[in-house]
Amino acid sequence: MASIASKASSHLAEASALVACLILISATPADAHTGTGVAGGLKSGVLHPVLGLDHLLAMLAVGIWGAQMGGRTVWTLPVTFPIVMAVGGVMGMMDLPLPNVEAGIAMSMIVLGLAIAAAWKPAEGIALLIVAAFAIFHGHAHGAELPSAADPAAYAAGFVVATGAIHVLGVGIGLVLGRILDGMLSRALGAAIALMGVYFLAT
Amino acid sequence: MGRILADRMTSLATALLVVGLMTWVAAPEALSFHVRSGLSLFVWSYGLGIPVVALGLAMAEAEGAALAFALAAFIVPLVMAVEYSEGFLLAHQNLLALTLKGPVAEAILSAAAGLALLSPGWLRPRALILAAALQGLMLGVAIGLYSPGDEIAHWFTRSAAFAAITAVVCCLAVLRVARGPWWTIARPILGSWLVAASVLLAALPFVPKKQPVAAPVEAPAPPADAQMHQP
């Protein structure tokens, strides 16, 4: 019975990921990050992922999902995300075009939220690939604002550290909630993140 | 053995902190600016300070010979670079040029510390020693460049070198006592932050600086009685 439920969850998550990718391709940008604002230094860098609810929830989801899957993924997901995000950041800094950045960020909330809600535990490589793909969008949004910062080096350090701290917080939340009600609270939080992603996509 | 080493490191860190604090408080007035600027250099320049802290944390896992080599690899080039700064800077002009490019040097420091934390177990001692040597050398050059260059500049450079060594030993000592299973998760995550920051910092010199878009300035509204003053 448990294995049937597990298989159903897995299929649900795969179908969700497919639907999410289709929506991503057809979505229009929300333009929340214009890349023209006046950014400062370390404080601006730290605040950018913290005050942007879309970034915050997506990165929390990375940590929660890693904790939910357990094993090496507790740290491999939060390790992969910032490194690939930095590559996306360089793309943003260089003004390399990336379509639908805001939609990509919203989709990251939907896909990661659904993965948590469904307690999907794919192979580590697949999970890393999903996280890495979405990290590009988050990095691009941060990176686009970096060259106009008063102190770009401090801004970069700030947003990388804040991103990592949110991941660690997500891992902590995932590990704590995973022990309550057989992980149902964690899954409910995932569903809420996915719903917020739908909201961001729609607006 | 590990317990004894942890205790010795804690004692050393405490002694260094006490000496640093006493130097800060008791420095004669003529030298206090140089001493205090040197001691606080790594607080104000977090591009240099964060990799130093990370190196100290990376050293916390090293044991025996690997730890001794890593400490020596950090301290010897740092002290050499500080004590013989003029000759050293002339002899290492390429390194100097690299350091002068600002974020590139910080990127190298971050990448070295990050890779020392991220490396798999078998490679970690080698990566640590390499990172320690690289950091010692580059910090020595950086301290020389920050030096005020007057006749008492050595008070600044020696204080800064002392602060760097103290920061590494304190982080190493604290983590040796506090580390637990959580460090297995925290270590690679911290390493990935540093590598990510280094990627961004390395790209920075090649990105054209964008001019921030200023908010449109509205002309102030004329006072209500403006017409009354018209000729």
Coordinates of C-alpha atoms in Angstrom, one line a residue:
Chain A
M1 CA 0.0 0.0 0.0
A2 CA 2.8 2.3 1.0
S3 CA 4.7 1.6 -2.2
I4 CA 1.6 2.3 -4.3
A5 CA 1.2 5.6 -2.5
S6 CA 4.8 6.4 -3.1
K7 CA 4.6 5.5 -6.8
A8 CA 1.5 7.7 -7.1
S9 CA 3.3 10.6 -5.4
S10 CA 6.2 10.1 -7.7
H11 CA 4.0 10.1 -10.9
L12 CA 2.1 13.2 -9.6
A13 CA 5.4 15.1 -9.1
E14 CA 6.7 14.1 -12.5
A15 CA 3.4 15.2 -14.1
S16 CA 3.5 18.4 -12.1
A17 CA 7.1 19.1 -13.3
L18 CA 6.0 18.5 -16.9
V19 CA 3.0 20.8 -16.6
A20 CA 5.2 23.4 -14.9
C21 CA 7.7 23.3 -17.7
L22 CA 4.9 23.8 -20.3
I23 CA 3.6 26.8 -18.4
L24 CA 7.1 28.2 -18.1
I25 CA 7.5 28.1 -21.8
S26 CA 4.2 29.9 -22.4
A27 CA 4.4 32.4 -19.6
T28 CA 5.1 36.1 -20.0
P29 CA 7.6 38.0 -17.7
A30 CA 6.3 39.7 -14.6
D31 CA 9.1 42.3 -14.7
A32 CA 9.5 42.5 -11.0
H33 CA 13.2 42.8 -11.3
T34 CA 14.0 45.6 -13.8
G35 CA 17.8 45.5 -13.1
T36 CA 17.9 49.3 -13.1
G37 CA 17.4 50.0 -9.4
V38 CA 20.0 51.6 -7.2
A39 CA 21.6 48.8 -5.2
G40 CA 24.0 49.5 -2.4
G41 CA 26.6 47.1 -1.0
L42 CA 26.5 44.2 1.5
K43 CA 23.1 45.2 3.0
S44 CA 21.4 45.4 -0.4
G45 CA 22.9 42.1 -1.4
V46 CA 21.7 40.4 1.8
L47 CA 18.2 42.0 1.6
H48 CA 17.6 41.1 -2.1
P49 CA 16.9 37.4 -1.6
V50 CA 15.4 38.0 1.9
L51 CA 12.9 40.6 1.1
G52 CA 11.9 39.1 -2.3
L53 CA 9.2 36.6 -1.2
D54 CA 9.6 34.7 -4.5
H55 CA 13.4 34.2 -3.9
L56 CA 12.9 33.5 -0.2
L57 CA 10.2 30.8 -0.6
A58 CA 12.0 29.1 -3.5
M59 CA 15.3 28.9 -1.6
L60 CA 13.5 27.7 1.5
A61 CA 12.0 25.0 -0.7
V62 CA 15.4 23.9 -1.8
G63 CA 16.5 23.3 1.8
I64 CA 13.2 21.7 2.8
W65 CA 13.3 19.3 -0.2
G66 CA 16.9 18.3 0.5
A67 CA 16.0 17.6 4.1
Q68 CA 12.9 15.6 3.1
M69 CA 14.9 13.4 0.7
G70 CA 17.5 12.8 3.3
G71 CA 21.0 11.3 2.8
R72 CA 23.5 13.3 0.8
T73 CA 20.9 15.5 -0.8
V74 CA 20.6 17.4 2.6
W75 CA 23.7 19.2 1.6
T76 CA 24.2 18.5 -2.2
L77 CA 21.1 20.6 -3.1
P78 CA 22.1 23.6 -1.1
V79 CA 25.7 23.3 -2.4
T80 CA 24.6 23.1 -6.0
F81 CA 22.2 26.0 -5.9
P82 CA 24.6 28.9 -5.1
I83 CA 27.3 27.7 -7.4
V84 CA 25.0 27.4 -10.4
M85 CA 23.2 30.6 -9.3
A86 CA 26.6 32.4 -9.6
V87 CA 26.8 31.2 -13.2
G88 CA 23.3 32.7 -13.7
G89 CA 24.5 35.8 -11.9
V90 CA 27.4 36.2 -14.4
M91 CA 24.9 35.8 -17.2
G92 CA 22.8 38.6 -15.7
M93 CA 25.8 40.8 -15.1
M94 CA 26.9 40.4 -18.8
D95 CA 23.3 41.2 -20.0
L96 CA 23.1 37.8 -21.6
P97 CA 19.4 37.3 -22.4
L98 CA 17.4 34.7 -20.5
P99 CA 13.7 34.6 -21.4
N100 CA 11.0 34.6 -18.7
V101 CA 13.3 35.1 -15.7
E102 CA 10.4 36.1 -13.4
A103 CA 8.3 33.2 -14.6
G104 CA 11.2 30.9 -14.1
I105 CA 11.5 32.0 -10.5
A106 CA 7.7 31.5 -9.9
M107 CA 8.0 28.1 -11.6
S108 CA 10.8 27.2 -9.2
M109 CA 8.4 27.7 -6.4
I110 CA 5.7 25.7 -8.1
V111 CA 7.9 22.7 -9.0
L112 CA 9.9 22.6 -5.7
G113 CA 6.7 23.1 -3.7
L114 CA 4.9 20.3 -5.5
A115 CA 8.0 18.1 -5.1
I116 CA 7.8 18.7 -1.3
A117 CA 4.0 18.3 -1.2
A118 CA 4.3 15.0 -3.1
A119 CA 7.3 13.9 -1.0
W120 CA 8.9 13.1 -4.4
K121 CA 12.3 11.4 -4.0
P122 CA 13.9 11.2 -7.4
A123 CA 17.5 10.1 -8.1
E124 CA 20.0 12.6 -6.7
G125 CA 21.1 13.6 -10.2
I126 CA 17.6 14.5 -11.3
A127 CA 17.0 16.6 -8.2
L128 CA 20.3 18.4 -8.7
L129 CA 19.4 19.0 -12.4
I130 CA 16.0 20.6 -11.4
V131 CA 17.6 22.7 -8.7
A132 CA 20.4 23.8 -11.0
A133 CA 18.0 24.8 -13.8
F134 CA 16.0 27.0 -11.5
A135 CA 19.2 28.5 -9.9
I136 CA 20.1 30.0 -13.2
F137 CA 16.9 32.1 -13.1
H138 CA 17.4 33.3 -9.6
G139 CA 21.1 34.1 -10.3
H140 CA 20.1 36.0 -13.4
A141 CA 17.7 38.2 -11.4
H142 CA 20.4 39.0 -8.8
G143 CA 23.2 39.4 -11.3
A144 CA 21.3 41.9 -13.4
E145 CA 21.2 44.3 -10.5
L146 CA 24.9 43.7 -9.5
P147 CA 26.8 46.0 -11.9
S148 CA 24.8 49.0 -10.8
A149 CA 25.5 48.4 -7.1
A150 CA 27.5 51.0 -5.3
D151 CA 29.9 48.2 -4.1
P152 CA 29.3 45.2 -6.4
A153 CA 31.8 42.9 -4.6
A154 CA 29.9 43.5 -1.3
Y155 CA 26.6 43.1 -3.0
A156 CA 27.7 39.7 -4.5
A157 CA 29.0 38.5 -1.1
G158 CA 25.7 39.6 0.5
F159 CA 23.4 37.8 -1.8
V160 CA 25.4 34.6 -1.9
V161 CA 25.6 34.5 1.9
A162 CA 21.9 35.3 2.3
T163 CA 21.0 32.7 -0.2
G164 CA 23.0 30.1 1.6
A165 CA 21.6 31.1 5.0
I166 CA 18.0 30.7 3.7
H167 CA 19.0 27.2 2.4
V168 CA 20.3 26.3 5.8
L169 CA 17.1 27.6 7.4
G170 CA 15.1 25.5 4.9
V171 CA 17.1 22.4 5.8
G172 CA 16.4 23.1 9.5
I173 CA 12.7 23.6 8.9
G174 CA 12.6 20.5 6.8
L175 CA 14.4 18.4 9.4
V176 CA 12.1 19.6 12.2
L177 CA 8.8 19.5 10.3
G178 CA 9.7 16.1 8.8
R179 CA 9.4 14.6 12.3
I180 CA 6.0 16.0 12.9
L181 CA 2.8 14.1 11.8
D182 CA 4.9 11.8 9.6
G183 CA 6.1 14.8 7.5
M184 CA 2.6 16.0 6.7
L185 CA 3.4 19.5 7.9
S186 CA 6.4 19.7 5.7
R187 CA 4.3 18.5 2.7
A188 CA 1.6 21.1 3.6
L189 CA 4.3 23.8 3.6
G190 CA 5.4 22.6 0.1
A191 CA 1.8 22.9 -1.2
A192 CA 1.6 26.4 0.2
I193 CA 4.9 27.4 -1.5
A194 CA 3.5 25.9 -4.8
L195 CA 0.3 28.0 -4.4
M196 CA 2.4 31.1 -3.8
G197 CA 4.3 30.3 -7.0
V198 CA 1.0 30.1 -8.9
Y199 CA 0.1 33.5 -7.5
F200 CA 3.5 35.0 -8.6
L201 CA 3.1 33.5 -12.0
A202 CA -0.4 34.9 -12.4
T203 CA 0.6 38.4 -11.3
Chain B
M1 CA 45.4 13.3 20.7
G2 CA 42.6 15.3 19.1
R3 CA 41.5 16.5 22.5
I4 CA 45.0 17.6 23.5
L5 CA 45.4 19.5 20.2
A6 CA 42.0 21.2 20.7
D7 CA 43.0 22.3 24.1
R8 CA 46.3 23.6 22.9
M9 CA 44.6 25.5 20.1
T10 CA 42.1 27.0 22.5
S11 CA 44.9 28.2 24.8
L12 CA 46.8 29.6 21.8
A13 CA 43.7 31.4 20.5
T14 CA 43.0 32.8 24.0
A15 CA 46.6 34.0 24.4
L16 CA 46.5 35.7 20.9
L17 CA 43.2 37.4 21.7
V18 CA 44.6 38.7 25.0
V19 CA 47.8 40.0 23.4
G20 CA 45.7 41.7 20.6
L21 CA 43.4 43.3 23.1
M22 CA 46.2 44.5 25.3
T23 CA 48.0 45.9 22.3
W24 CA 44.9 47.7 21.2
V25 CA 44.3 49.3 24.6
A26 CA 47.9 50.0 25.6
A27 CA 49.4 51.2 22.3
P28 CA 51.0 54.6 22.8
E29 CA 49.1 57.5 21.3
A30 CA 51.6 58.1 18.5
L31 CA 51.2 54.5 17.3
S32 CA 47.6 53.8 18.2
F33 CA 46.2 54.7 14.7
H34 CA 48.5 52.3 12.9
V35 CA 48.1 49.5 15.5
R36 CA 44.3 49.8 15.6
S37 CA 43.9 50.1 11.8
G38 CA 46.1 47.0 11.4
L39 CA 44.2 45.0 14.0
S40 CA 40.8 45.9 12.5
L41 CA 41.8 45.6 8.8
F42 CA 40.0 42.2 8.4
V43 CA 36.8 43.5 10.1
W44 CA 36.4 46.4 7.7
S45 CA 37.6 44.6 4.5
Y46 CA 35.3 41.5 4.5
G47 CA 36.6 40.6 1.0
L48 CA 39.8 39.7 2.8
G49 CA 38.2 38.8 6.2
I50 CA 35.6 36.2 5.1
P51 CA 38.2 33.9 3.3
V52 CA 40.5 34.1 6.4
V53 CA 37.6 33.0 8.6
A54 CA 36.8 30.2 6.2
L55 CA 40.4 29.1 6.1
G56 CA 40.4 28.8 9.9
L57 CA 37.2 26.7 9.8
A58 CA 38.7 24.5 7.1
M59 CA 41.8 23.9 9.3
A60 CA 39.6 22.7 12.2
E61 CA 39.3 19.3 10.5
A62 CA 43.0 18.9 9.8
E63 CA 45.0 16.7 12.2
G64 CA 48.7 16.3 13.0
A65 CA 51.1 17.0 10.2
A66 CA 48.4 18.3 7.8
L67 CA 47.4 21.0 10.4
A68 CA 51.1 21.9 11.1
F69 CA 51.9 22.2 7.4
A70 CA 48.7 24.2 6.8
L71 CA 49.5 26.7 9.6
A72 CA 53.1 27.0 8.5
A73 CA 52.0 27.4 4.9
F74 CA 49.8 30.3 6.0
I75 CA 52.1 32.0 8.5
V76 CA 55.5 31.8 6.8
P77 CA 54.6 33.6 3.5
L78 CA 52.4 36.1 5.4
V79 CA 55.2 37.1 7.8
M80 CA 57.8 37.1 5.0
A81 CA 55.6 39.3 2.8
V82 CA 54.9 41.7 5.7
E83 CA 58.5 41.9 7.0
Y84 CA 60.1 42.3 3.6
S85 CA 57.2 44.0 1.9
E86 CA 59.1 46.4 -0.4
G87 CA 61.4 43.7 -1.8
F88 CA 58.6 41.3 -1.8
L89 CA 56.3 43.5 -3.8
L90 CA 59.1 44.2 -6.3
A91 CA 59.8 40.5 -6.7
H92 CA 56.2 39.6 -7.2
Q93 CA 55.0 42.3 -9.6
N94 CA 52.6 39.9 -11.4
L95 CA 51.0 39.0 -8.1
L96 CA 50.9 42.7 -7.2
A97 CA 49.1 43.6 -10.5
L98 CA 46.6 40.9 -9.8
T99 CA 46.0 42.1 -6.3
L100 CA 45.5 45.6 -7.5
K101 CA 42.7 44.4 -9.7
G102 CA 40.6 44.3 -6.5
P103 CA 37.9 41.7 -6.9
V104 CA 40.2 39.3 -8.7
A105 CA 42.4 38.9 -5.6
E106 CA 39.3 38.5 -3.4
A107 CA 37.9 36.0 -5.9
I108 CA 41.2 33.9 -5.7
L109 CA 41.1 34.0 -1.8
S110 CA 37.4 33.0 -1.7
A111 CA 37.9 30.2 -4.3
A112 CA 40.9 28.8 -2.4
A113 CA 39.1 28.7 0.9
G114 CA 35.9 27.5 -0.7
L115 CA 37.6 24.6 -2.5
A116 CA 39.4 23.6 0.7
L117 CA 36.0 23.2 2.4
L118 CA 34.3 21.6 -0.6
S119 CA 37.0 19.0 -1.5
P120 CA 36.4 15.4 -0.8
G121 CA 38.2 13.9 2.3
W122 CA 41.2 12.4 0.5
L123 CA 42.0 15.7 -1.3
R124 CA 41.1 18.1 1.6
P125 CA 44.5 18.2 3.3
R126 CA 46.3 19.0 0.1
A127 CA 43.7 21.6 -0.9
L128 CA 44.0 23.1 2.6
I129 CA 47.7 23.5 2.5
L130 CA 47.6 25.0 -1.0
A131 CA 44.8 27.4 0.1
A132 CA 46.7 28.4 3.2
A133 CA 49.9 29.1 1.3
L134 CA 48.0 31.1 -1.3
Q135 CA 46.1 33.1 1.3
G136 CA 49.3 33.8 3.3
L137 CA 51.1 35.1 0.3
M138 CA 48.2 37.2 -1.1
L139 CA 47.3 38.6 2.3
G140 CA 50.9 39.6 2.9
V141 CA 50.9 41.5 -0.4
A142 CA 47.4 43.0 0.3
I143 CA 48.6 44.2 3.8
G144 CA 51.7 45.8 2.2
L145 CA 49.4 47.6 -0.3
Y146 CA 47.1 48.9 2.5
S147 CA 50.1 50.1 4.5
P148 CA 50.2 53.9 5.0
G149 CA 53.9 53.9 3.9
D150 CA 55.3 56.2 6.5
E151 CA 58.3 55.5 8.8
I152 CA 56.1 53.7 11.4
A153 CA 54.1 51.7 8.8
H154 CA 55.5 48.4 10.2
W155 CA 53.3 48.9 13.2
F156 CA 50.3 48.7 10.8
T157 CA 51.6 45.7 8.8
R158 CA 52.6 43.7 11.8
S159 CA 49.3 44.4 13.6
A160 CA 47.4 43.3 10.5
A161 CA 49.5 40.1 10.1
F162 CA 48.9 39.4 13.8
A163 CA 45.2 39.9 13.4
A164 CA 45.1 37.5 10.4
I165 CA 46.9 34.8 12.3
T166 CA 44.7 35.4 15.4
A167 CA 41.5 35.2 13.2
V168 CA 42.6 31.8 11.7
V169 CA 43.7 30.3 15.1
C170 CA 40.5 31.5 16.8
C171 CA 38.2 30.1 14.2
L172 CA 40.2 26.9 14.2
A173 CA 40.0 26.6 18.0
V174 CA 36.3 27.4 18.3
L175 CA 35.3 24.9 15.6
R176 CA 37.5 22.2 17.0
V177 CA 35.5 22.5 20.3
A178 CA 32.0 23.1 18.7
R179 CA 32.0 20.8 15.7
G180 CA 29.7 17.9 15.5
P181 CA 27.7 16.0 12.9
W182 CA 26.2 19.3 11.8
W183 CA 29.5 20.4 10.4
T184 CA 29.3 17.6 7.8
I185 CA 26.4 19.5 6.3
A186 CA 27.6 23.1 7.0
R187 CA 31.1 22.6 5.6
P188 CA 30.3 22.0 2.0
I189 CA 27.5 24.6 2.1
L190 CA 29.9 27.2 3.4
G191 CA 32.4 26.2 0.7
S192 CA 29.8 26.5 -2.0
W193 CA 29.0 30.1 -0.8
L194 CA 32.7 31.0 -1.2
V195 CA 33.1 29.4 -4.6
A196 CA 29.9 31.1 -5.8
A197 CA 31.1 34.5 -4.5
S198 CA 34.4 33.9 -6.2
V199 CA 32.7 33.2 -9.5
L200 CA 30.9 36.5 -9.3
L201 CA 33.9 38.5 -8.1
A202 CA 36.1 37.0 -10.9
A203 CA 33.6 38.1 -13.5
L204 CA 33.2 41.6 -12.0
P205 CA 36.2 43.4 -13.7
F206 CA 34.9 42.3 -17.1
V207 CA 31.4 43.7 -16.7
P208 CA 30.8 47.3 -17.7
K209 CA 29.6 49.4 -14.8
K210 CA 26.0 50.3 -15.2
Q211 CA 25.0 53.8 -14.3
P212 CA 22.2 53.7 -11.8
V213 CA 19.0 55.2 -13.2
A214 CA 18.2 58.3 -11.1
A215 CA 14.6 59.1 -10.1
P216 CA 13.2 61.9 -12.2
V217 CA 13.6 65.2 -10.4
E218 CA 10.4 67.2 -10.3
A219 CA 10.5 71.0 -10.3
P220 CA 9.4 72.4 -7.0
A221 CA 5.9 73.8 -7.1
P222 CA 5.8 77.6 -6.9
P223 CA 4.5 79.1 -3.7
A224 CA 0.8 79.9 -3.6
D225 CA 1.4 83.6 -3.6
A226 CA 4.0 83.5 -6.4
Q227 CA 1.9 85.7 -8.6
M228 CA 1.9 88.5 -6.0
H229 CA 5.7 89.0 -6.4
Q230 CA 5.6 89.2 -10.1
P231 CA 6.5 92.7 -11.4

